[in-house]
Amino acid sequence: MTTITSNPSMRFARSSAERWHAAPGPFKVGAVILAAHVLFAIVGCFWTPYGFAEMGAGLPLSGASFQHPMGLDQIGRDVFSRFMHGAHIVLLLAFAGTILGMVAGTTLGLLSGYVGGWFDEIAQRIVEAMISIPFLALALVMIIAAGPALAGEPVLIVLVVGLVYAPRIARIARAAAMEIATREYVAVAELRGEGTWSIVFREILPNAANVLLVEFSLRLSYAPILIGALGFLGFGIRPPTPEWGLMISENRNLLIASPVTVFGPGLGLASLVIGFNLFTDGLSRMLGQRPVAGA
């Protein structure tokens, strides 16, 4: 008798298609938008119609055309080329800053929630003090405190985004840790004599993964807004590097003469944020979690 076995790659493709079909609508729409942004960013890393800092690409302040879909700025730079090159900058800064905030906030929150006592009291007072300051104000204070030597450096923007989000992530991680710490498998680990770090990262962290994954997606959806706001105010990436918030600031005086120079990066930033938010909403439904909006 002949036994027929299915191809593992076919089974994987079928299961992937089934999971995609069963995914919530917002997750699908958000994933498509984000995939388009990632593809656009990859292309912009290797090819643009003109150099992002190339002056004299055409007649300054000329409107949209086939050669220049987003027009040219005051010094004749092609706005579409700058927009393409800036796509990967926004994504890299957002991801790097959110990952940094996630590592710092998760570590502090899980330790605080499990250890408790004086460590938890001190950590939570610091967290509450930082959360009481609005996002943008806290970011500006950090940038000014860093001094002119680091002004405009990508590493500073990443640090600022991470430190701004870390307290909020820590609060969510602490709540998850306090609930998980009461479960039996944590007590068993304590009876086995496992140390604090082992219990936190081997017992509590894996069981808080769903909550933290949704929180990561939520913070990632806010990161482009913060980065764009810093760039618009002149505290972001140093020119002529084309970050989208900086581009909006540079071309805001052209809103009447050539509105496409502002609408291009503005719509790009808006669609990225919408994509992240839809993706986060769908992910939270799939994992049975509810993100804390606006926290």
Short mmCIF file of C-alpha atoms in Angstrom, two decimals:
data_model
loop_
_atom_site.label_atom_id
_atom_site.label_comp_id
_atom_site.label_asym_id
_atom_site.label_seq_id
_atom_site.Cartn_x
_atom_site.Cartn_y
_atom_site.Cartn_z
CA MET A 1 0.00 0.00 0.00
CA THR A 2 1.34 3.41 -0.93
CA THR A 3 1.30 6.16 1.68
CA ILE A 4 0.88 9.68 0.35
CA THR A 5 2.31 12.45 2.48
CA SER A 6 1.74 16.12 1.87
CA ASN A 7 4.62 18.45 1.17
CA PRO A 8 5.62 20.39 4.35
CA SER A 9 6.02 23.59 2.33
CA MET A 10 2.50 23.18 0.96
CA ARG A 11 1.12 22.62 4.46
CA PHE A 12 2.92 25.73 5.70
CA ALA A 13 1.61 27.82 2.79
CA ARG A 14 -1.92 26.52 3.38
CA SER A 15 -1.81 27.23 7.11
CA SER A 16 -0.37 30.71 6.47
CA ALA A 17 -3.17 31.44 3.99
CA GLU A 18 -5.76 30.22 6.48
CA ARG A 19 -4.33 32.40 9.26
CA TRP A 20 -4.31 35.41 6.96
CA HIS A 21 -7.92 34.75 5.93
CA ALA A 22 -8.97 34.48 9.59
CA ALA A 23 -7.12 37.65 10.64
CA PRO A 24 -9.23 40.74 11.52
CA GLY A 25 -9.81 43.31 8.79
CA PRO A 26 -7.82 46.12 10.46
CA PHE A 27 -4.82 43.80 10.78
CA LYS A 28 -4.89 43.02 7.05
CA VAL A 29 -5.27 46.64 6.00
CA GLY A 30 -2.56 47.79 8.40
CA ALA A 31 -0.20 45.03 7.28
CA VAL A 32 -0.65 45.99 3.62
CA ILE A 33 -0.01 49.68 4.36
CA LEU A 34 3.09 48.88 6.40
CA ALA A 35 4.39 46.46 3.75
CA ALA A 36 4.02 49.22 1.15
CA HIS A 37 5.98 51.62 3.36
CA VAL A 38 8.74 49.07 3.94
CA LEU A 39 9.00 48.35 0.21
CA PHE A 40 9.08 52.07 -0.57
CA ALA A 41 11.78 52.59 2.08
CA ILE A 42 13.93 49.77 0.66
CA VAL A 43 13.71 51.21 -2.85
CA GLY A 44 14.52 54.69 -1.51
CA CYS A 45 17.70 53.36 0.13
CA PHE A 46 19.17 52.34 -3.22
CA TRP A 47 17.52 54.53 -5.84
CA THR A 48 15.95 57.98 -6.12
CA PRO A 49 15.38 60.03 -9.30
CA TYR A 50 17.79 62.68 -7.99
CA GLY A 51 20.16 62.99 -5.06
CA PHE A 52 18.32 63.93 -1.88
CA ALA A 53 20.64 66.93 -1.39
CA GLU A 54 21.12 67.70 -5.10
CA MET A 55 20.43 71.38 -5.79
CA GLY A 56 19.44 72.64 -9.22
CA ALA A 57 17.46 69.53 -10.18
CA GLY A 58 15.01 71.92 -11.85
CA LEU A 59 13.47 75.35 -11.56
CA PRO A 60 13.04 76.21 -7.87
CA LEU A 61 9.45 76.37 -6.61
CA SER A 62 8.10 74.79 -9.80
CA GLY A 63 4.98 72.73 -9.23
CA ALA A 64 4.35 69.04 -9.69
CA SER A 65 5.27 67.53 -13.04
CA PHE A 66 6.10 64.16 -14.57
CA GLN A 67 9.80 64.67 -13.82
CA HIS A 68 9.12 66.04 -10.33
CA PRO A 69 5.89 64.50 -8.92
CA MET A 70 6.16 66.53 -5.69
CA GLY A 71 7.70 69.65 -7.18
CA LEU A 72 10.93 71.35 -6.13
CA ASP A 73 11.79 73.34 -3.04
CA GLN A 74 13.31 76.83 -2.72
CA ILE A 75 16.79 75.70 -3.76
CA GLY A 76 15.76 73.37 -6.55
CA ARG A 77 15.89 70.03 -4.73
CA ASP A 78 13.52 67.33 -5.93
CA VAL A 79 11.00 66.81 -3.12
CA PHE A 80 10.00 63.33 -4.29
CA SER A 81 13.62 62.13 -4.12
CA ARG A 82 13.94 63.55 -0.62
CA PHE A 83 10.63 61.94 0.32
CA MET A 84 11.82 58.54 -0.94
CA HIS A 85 15.15 58.77 0.87
CA GLY A 86 13.46 59.89 4.09
CA ALA A 87 11.16 56.85 4.23
CA HIS A 88 13.77 54.48 5.65
CA ILE A 89 15.00 57.16 8.08
CA VAL A 90 11.57 57.49 9.68
CA LEU A 91 11.14 53.71 9.93
CA LEU A 92 14.62 53.06 11.33
CA LEU A 93 14.35 55.79 13.95
CA ALA A 94 10.88 54.63 14.99
CA PHE A 95 11.86 50.97 15.28
CA ALA A 96 15.20 51.59 17.00
CA GLY A 97 13.72 54.05 19.52
CA THR A 98 10.74 51.82 20.31
CA ILE A 99 12.93 48.73 20.73
CA LEU A 100 15.18 50.64 23.12
CA GLY A 101 12.18 51.84 25.12
CA MET A 102 10.75 48.32 25.11
CA VAL A 103 13.92 46.74 26.49
CA ALA A 104 14.38 49.38 29.19
CA GLY A 105 10.70 49.65 30.15
CA THR A 106 10.06 45.90 30.15
CA THR A 107 13.10 45.18 32.31
CA LEU A 108 12.22 47.87 34.84
CA GLY A 109 8.51 47.03 34.89
CA LEU A 110 8.89 43.27 35.30
CA LEU A 111 11.47 43.65 38.06
CA SER A 112 9.38 46.27 39.81
CA GLY A 113 6.22 44.18 39.64
CA TYR A 114 7.88 40.99 40.87
CA VAL A 115 10.34 42.31 43.46
CA GLY A 116 8.02 44.91 45.00
CA GLY A 117 9.02 46.61 48.24
CA TRP A 118 11.28 49.64 48.30
CA PHE A 119 12.54 48.96 44.75
CA ASP A 120 8.99 49.12 43.40
CA GLU A 121 8.22 52.30 45.36
CA ILE A 122 11.28 54.16 44.05
CA ALA A 123 10.85 52.91 40.49
CA GLN A 124 7.17 53.86 40.35
CA ARG A 125 7.75 57.37 41.69
CA ILE A 126 10.30 57.94 38.92
CA VAL A 127 7.93 56.46 36.33
CA GLU A 128 5.00 58.59 37.50
CA ALA A 129 7.13 61.74 37.44
CA MET A 130 8.18 61.09 33.84
CA ILE A 131 4.68 60.12 32.70
CA SER A 132 3.28 63.37 34.13
CA ILE A 133 5.33 65.34 31.57
CA PRO A 134 3.86 65.43 28.03
CA PHE A 135 5.68 63.44 25.33
CA LEU A 136 6.99 66.39 23.35
CA ALA A 137 7.98 68.50 26.35
CA LEU A 138 9.96 65.61 27.86
CA ALA A 139 11.67 64.93 24.53
CA LEU A 140 12.66 68.59 24.13
CA VAL A 141 14.08 68.69 27.65
CA MET A 142 16.22 65.63 26.92
CA ILE A 143 17.49 67.05 23.64
CA ILE A 144 18.41 70.38 25.22
CA ALA A 145 20.11 68.58 28.13
CA ALA A 146 22.19 66.53 25.69
CA GLY A 147 23.84 69.71 24.44
CA PRO A 148 24.89 70.91 20.98
CA ALA A 149 27.46 68.14 20.49
CA LEU A 150 24.71 65.54 19.97
CA ALA A 151 22.12 67.86 18.41
CA GLY A 152 20.73 66.45 15.19
CA GLU A 153 22.41 63.05 15.59
CA PRO A 154 20.25 59.97 14.89
CA VAL A 155 21.52 58.27 18.06
CA LEU A 156 20.11 61.12 20.15
CA ILE A 157 16.68 60.81 18.52
CA VAL A 158 16.69 57.06 19.20
CA LEU A 159 17.66 57.62 22.84
CA VAL A 160 14.99 60.28 23.28
CA VAL A 161 12.21 58.12 21.80
CA GLY A 162 13.31 55.17 23.94
CA LEU A 163 13.48 57.16 27.17
CA VAL A 164 10.15 58.89 26.53
CA TYR A 165 8.34 55.58 26.00
CA ALA A 166 10.16 53.46 28.61
CA PRO A 167 8.12 54.70 31.63
CA ARG A 168 4.80 53.95 29.94
CA ILE A 169 5.97 50.51 28.87
CA ALA A 170 7.26 49.90 32.41
CA ARG A 171 3.82 50.62 33.84
CA ILE A 172 2.18 48.01 31.57
CA ALA A 173 4.95 45.47 32.24
CA ARG A 174 4.64 45.99 36.01
CA ALA A 175 0.89 45.34 35.93
CA ALA A 176 1.42 42.14 33.95
CA ALA A 177 4.21 40.99 36.28
CA MET A 178 2.13 41.57 39.42
CA GLU A 179 -0.66 39.38 38.02
CA ILE A 180 1.64 36.61 36.76
CA ALA A 181 3.72 36.56 39.97
CA THR A 182 0.75 35.05 41.86
CA ARG A 183 0.55 31.95 39.65
CA GLU A 184 1.65 28.48 40.70
CA TYR A 185 4.53 28.03 38.26
CA VAL A 186 6.23 31.12 39.70
CA ALA A 187 5.89 29.70 43.21
CA VAL A 188 7.34 26.40 41.98
CA ALA A 189 10.31 28.23 40.48
CA GLU A 190 10.88 30.00 43.79
CA LEU A 191 10.80 26.68 45.63
CA ARG A 192 13.41 25.33 43.23
CA GLY A 193 15.66 28.17 44.38
CA GLU A 194 15.76 30.09 41.10
CA GLY A 195 17.03 33.65 41.31
CA THR A 196 15.10 36.83 40.64
CA TRP A 197 16.47 37.38 37.13
CA SER A 198 15.77 33.78 36.16
CA ILE A 199 12.17 33.95 37.36
CA VAL A 200 11.55 37.31 35.69
CA PHE A 201 12.94 36.36 32.29
CA ARG A 202 12.16 32.63 32.18
CA GLU A 203 8.78 32.51 33.91
CA ILE A 204 7.16 35.94 33.84
CA LEU A 205 8.39 37.43 30.55
CA PRO A 206 7.18 34.60 28.26
CA ASN A 207 3.74 34.71 29.85
CA ALA A 208 3.54 38.49 29.48
CA ALA A 209 4.62 38.35 25.82
CA ASN A 210 1.14 38.97 24.36
CA VAL A 211 0.57 42.08 26.45
CA LEU A 212 4.05 43.43 25.69
CA LEU A 213 3.74 42.70 21.97
CA VAL A 214 0.58 44.78 21.73
CA GLU A 215 2.24 47.53 23.77
CA PHE A 216 5.25 47.47 21.44
CA SER A 217 2.98 47.89 18.40
CA LEU A 218 1.09 50.70 20.09
CA ARG A 219 4.25 52.65 20.97
CA LEU A 220 5.62 52.03 17.49
CA SER A 221 2.52 53.67 16.04
CA TYR A 222 3.16 56.82 18.11
CA ALA A 223 6.91 57.02 17.37
CA PRO A 224 6.66 58.56 13.85
CA ILE A 225 4.47 61.34 15.25
CA LEU A 226 7.02 62.20 17.93
CA ILE A 227 9.94 62.03 15.49
CA GLY A 228 8.05 64.15 12.95
CA ALA A 229 7.16 66.74 15.59
CA LEU A 230 10.79 67.04 16.67
CA GLY A 231 11.86 67.44 13.05
CA PHE A 232 9.18 70.08 12.41
CA LEU A 233 10.37 72.10 15.42
CA GLY A 234 14.00 71.88 14.31
CA PHE A 235 15.11 69.46 17.05
CA GLY A 236 15.23 66.34 14.88
CA ILE A 237 17.74 65.05 12.35
CA ARG A 238 20.23 67.64 11.14
CA PRO A 239 19.59 69.02 7.61
CA PRO A 240 19.97 68.25 4.74
CA THR A 241 19.01 64.70 5.76
CA PRO A 242 15.36 64.44 4.62
CA GLU A 243 13.26 63.39 7.60
CA TRP A 244 9.55 63.85 6.83
CA GLY A 245 8.81 66.20 9.74
CA LEU A 246 11.76 68.36 8.72
CA MET A 247 10.53 68.39 5.11
CA ILE A 248 7.12 69.67 6.21
CA SER A 249 8.82 72.42 8.19
CA GLU A 250 11.12 73.37 5.29
CA ASN A 251 8.26 73.58 2.79
CA ARG A 252 5.48 75.02 4.96
CA ASN A 253 6.01 78.45 3.38
CA LEU A 254 5.18 76.89 0.01
CA LEU A 255 1.75 75.70 1.12
CA ILE A 256 0.04 78.19 -1.21
CA ALA A 257 2.54 78.27 -4.08
CA SER A 258 3.22 74.52 -4.22
CA PRO A 259 1.10 72.59 -1.70
CA VAL A 260 2.24 69.18 -2.99
CA THR A 261 5.67 69.77 -1.41
CA VAL A 262 3.97 69.70 2.00
CA PHE A 263 1.15 67.25 1.30
CA GLY A 264 3.58 64.55 0.11
CA PRO A 265 5.53 64.04 3.33
CA GLY A 266 2.43 64.88 5.37
CA LEU A 267 0.37 62.13 3.73
CA GLY A 268 3.30 59.75 4.00
CA LEU A 269 3.56 60.35 7.74
CA ALA A 270 -0.21 60.12 8.20
CA SER A 271 -0.52 56.86 6.25
CA LEU A 272 2.34 55.31 8.23
CA VAL A 273 0.68 56.18 11.54
CA ILE A 274 -2.69 54.90 10.29
CA GLY A 275 -1.08 51.67 9.15
CA PHE A 276 0.56 51.12 12.53
CA ASN A 277 -2.69 51.86 14.37
CA LEU A 278 -4.75 49.48 12.23
CA PHE A 279 -2.10 46.79 12.61
CA THR A 280 -2.05 47.26 16.39
CA ASP A 281 -5.84 47.15 16.62
CA GLY A 282 -5.97 43.92 14.63
CA LEU A 283 -3.10 42.38 16.59
CA SER A 284 -4.78 43.19 19.90
CA ARG A 285 -7.96 41.43 18.72
CA MET A 286 -6.00 38.37 17.61
CA LEU A 287 -4.14 38.13 20.93
CA GLY A 288 -7.17 38.98 23.06
CA GLN A 289 -5.54 42.11 24.48
CA ARG A 290 -6.76 45.69 24.60
CA PRO A 291 -4.14 48.41 24.07
CA VAL A 292 -4.16 51.37 26.43
CA ALA A 293 -4.79 54.17 23.93
CA GLY A 294 -3.32 57.54 24.69
CA ALA A 295 -1.34 56.30 27.67
#
